[in-house]
């Protein structure tokens, strides 16, 4: 099966965003994380089956988009935390 390593900066992507992006891809890829959460984190993706392997470039693109999406969600949640606490 195909395998690819993505290296992300811990300063750009919070580790929680990396975990959430990985979690959403467990059904399509085996995922291994290496590195320091405060520094660079290597995300090793390996396709689980032939169908995912045939669409490998699409899978990698979707994962990168999901990583950006989860980082944005974390940033918005942090900026709205006080408002949510007042409402609750």
mmCIF file of C-alpha atoms in Angstrom:
data_model
loop_
_atom_site.group_PDB
_atom_site.id
_atom_site.type_symbol
_atom_site.label_atom_id
_atom_site.label_comp_id
_atom_site.label_asym_id
_atom_site.label_seq_id
_atom_site.Cartn_x
_atom_site.Cartn_y
_atom_site.Cartn_z
ATOM 1 C CA UNK A 1 0.000 0.000 0.000
ATOM 2 C CA UNK A 2 1.061 3.565 -0.533
ATOM 3 C CA UNK A 3 2.491 5.578 2.350
ATOM 4 C CA UNK A 4 3.149 9.290 2.750
ATOM 5 C CA UNK A 5 4.638 11.467 5.459
ATOM 6 C CA UNK A 6 3.393 14.972 6.144
ATOM 7 C CA UNK A 7 5.397 17.215 8.462
ATOM 8 C CA UNK A 8 3.458 19.926 10.267
ATOM 9 C CA UNK A 9 4.702 22.663 12.566
ATOM 10 C CA UNK A 10 3.393 22.555 16.116
ATOM 11 C CA UNK A 11 3.411 26.351 16.115
ATOM 12 C CA UNK A 12 0.909 26.446 13.220
ATOM 13 C CA UNK A 13 -1.285 23.476 14.078
ATOM 14 C CA UNK A 14 -2.250 22.732 17.699
ATOM 15 C CA UNK A 15 -1.763 19.078 18.565
ATOM 16 C CA UNK A 16 -5.495 18.747 19.280
ATOM 17 C CA UNK A 17 -6.216 19.753 15.669
ATOM 18 C CA UNK A 18 -3.755 17.115 14.448
ATOM 19 C CA UNK A 19 -5.417 14.455 16.628
ATOM 20 C CA UNK A 20 -8.909 15.370 15.410
ATOM 21 C CA UNK A 21 -7.857 15.367 11.749
ATOM 22 C CA UNK A 22 -6.239 11.959 12.228
ATOM 23 C CA UNK A 23 -9.320 10.610 13.976
ATOM 24 C CA UNK A 24 -11.556 11.554 11.066
ATOM 25 C CA UNK A 25 -9.371 9.475 8.706
ATOM 26 C CA UNK A 26 -9.130 6.247 10.731
ATOM 27 C CA UNK A 27 -11.601 4.532 8.417
ATOM 28 C CA UNK A 28 -9.446 5.169 5.320
ATOM 29 C CA UNK A 29 -5.826 5.139 6.492
ATOM 30 C CA UNK A 30 -3.453 3.795 9.088
ATOM 31 C CA UNK A 31 -1.927 6.777 10.869
ATOM 32 C CA UNK A 32 1.242 7.092 12.940
ATOM 33 C CA UNK A 33 2.450 10.263 14.641
ATOM 34 C CA UNK A 34 6.082 11.002 15.456
ATOM 35 C CA UNK A 35 7.881 14.025 16.819
ATOM 36 C CA UNK A 36 7.402 16.695 19.435
ATOM 37 C CA UNK A 37 3.983 18.384 19.786
ATOM 38 C CA UNK A 38 5.739 21.682 20.533
ATOM 39 C CA UNK A 39 7.919 21.326 17.431
ATOM 40 C CA UNK A 40 7.523 19.426 14.186
ATOM 41 C CA UNK A 41 5.109 16.495 14.044
ATOM 42 C CA UNK A 42 5.388 13.849 11.335
ATOM 43 C CA UNK A 43 2.101 12.300 10.257
ATOM 44 C CA UNK A 44 2.632 9.009 8.439
ATOM 45 C CA UNK A 45 -0.434 7.936 6.448
ATOM 46 C CA UNK A 46 -0.783 4.494 4.877
ATOM 47 C CA UNK A 47 -3.814 3.501 2.821
ATOM 48 C CA UNK A 48 -5.907 0.725 4.390
ATOM 49 C CA UNK A 49 -7.169 -0.796 1.174
ATOM 50 C CA UNK A 50 -6.787 -0.719 -2.591
ATOM 51 C CA UNK A 51 -9.705 1.669 -3.058
ATOM 52 C CA UNK A 52 -8.055 4.265 -0.814
ATOM 53 C CA UNK A 53 -4.707 3.621 -2.502
ATOM 54 C CA UNK A 54 -6.189 4.344 -5.955
ATOM 55 C CA UNK A 55 -7.503 7.676 -4.707
ATOM 56 C CA UNK A 56 -4.285 8.444 -2.811
ATOM 57 C CA UNK A 57 -3.761 12.019 -4.015
ATOM 58 C CA UNK A 58 -7.379 12.868 -3.198
ATOM 59 C CA UNK A 59 -6.997 11.290 0.250
ATOM 60 C CA UNK A 60 -3.885 13.342 1.031
ATOM 61 C CA UNK A 61 -5.570 16.537 -0.153
ATOM 62 C CA UNK A 62 -8.631 15.799 1.957
ATOM 63 C CA UNK A 63 -6.433 15.160 4.989
ATOM 64 C CA UNK A 64 -4.610 18.465 4.533
ATOM 65 C CA UNK A 65 -7.953 20.266 4.245
ATOM 66 C CA UNK A 66 -9.241 18.529 7.373
ATOM 67 C CA UNK A 67 -6.110 19.580 9.254
ATOM 68 C CA UNK A 68 -6.699 23.220 8.310
ATOM 69 C CA UNK A 69 -10.392 22.878 9.211
ATOM 70 C CA UNK A 70 -9.636 21.460 12.663
ATOM 71 C CA UNK A 71 -7.003 24.142 13.360
ATOM 72 C CA UNK A 72 -9.532 26.842 12.481
ATOM 73 C CA UNK A 73 -12.179 25.219 14.699
ATOM 74 C CA UNK A 74 -9.732 25.200 17.619
ATOM 75 C CA UNK A 75 -8.895 28.868 17.058
ATOM 76 C CA UNK A 76 -12.572 29.903 16.862
ATOM 77 C CA UNK A 77 -13.412 27.852 19.968
ATOM 78 C CA UNK A 78 -10.593 29.531 21.899
ATOM 79 C CA UNK A 79 -11.671 33.012 20.836
ATOM 80 C CA UNK A 80 -15.320 32.368 21.779
ATOM 81 C CA UNK A 81 -14.621 30.604 25.067
ATOM 82 C CA UNK A 82 -15.569 33.514 27.349
ATOM 83 C CA UNK A 83 -18.826 34.109 25.481
ATOM 84 C CA UNK A 84 -19.750 30.430 25.790
ATOM 85 C CA UNK A 85 -18.944 30.436 29.498
ATOM 86 C CA UNK A 86 -21.192 33.488 30.068
ATOM 87 C CA UNK A 87 -24.064 31.879 28.180
ATOM 88 C CA UNK A 88 -23.796 28.606 30.073
#
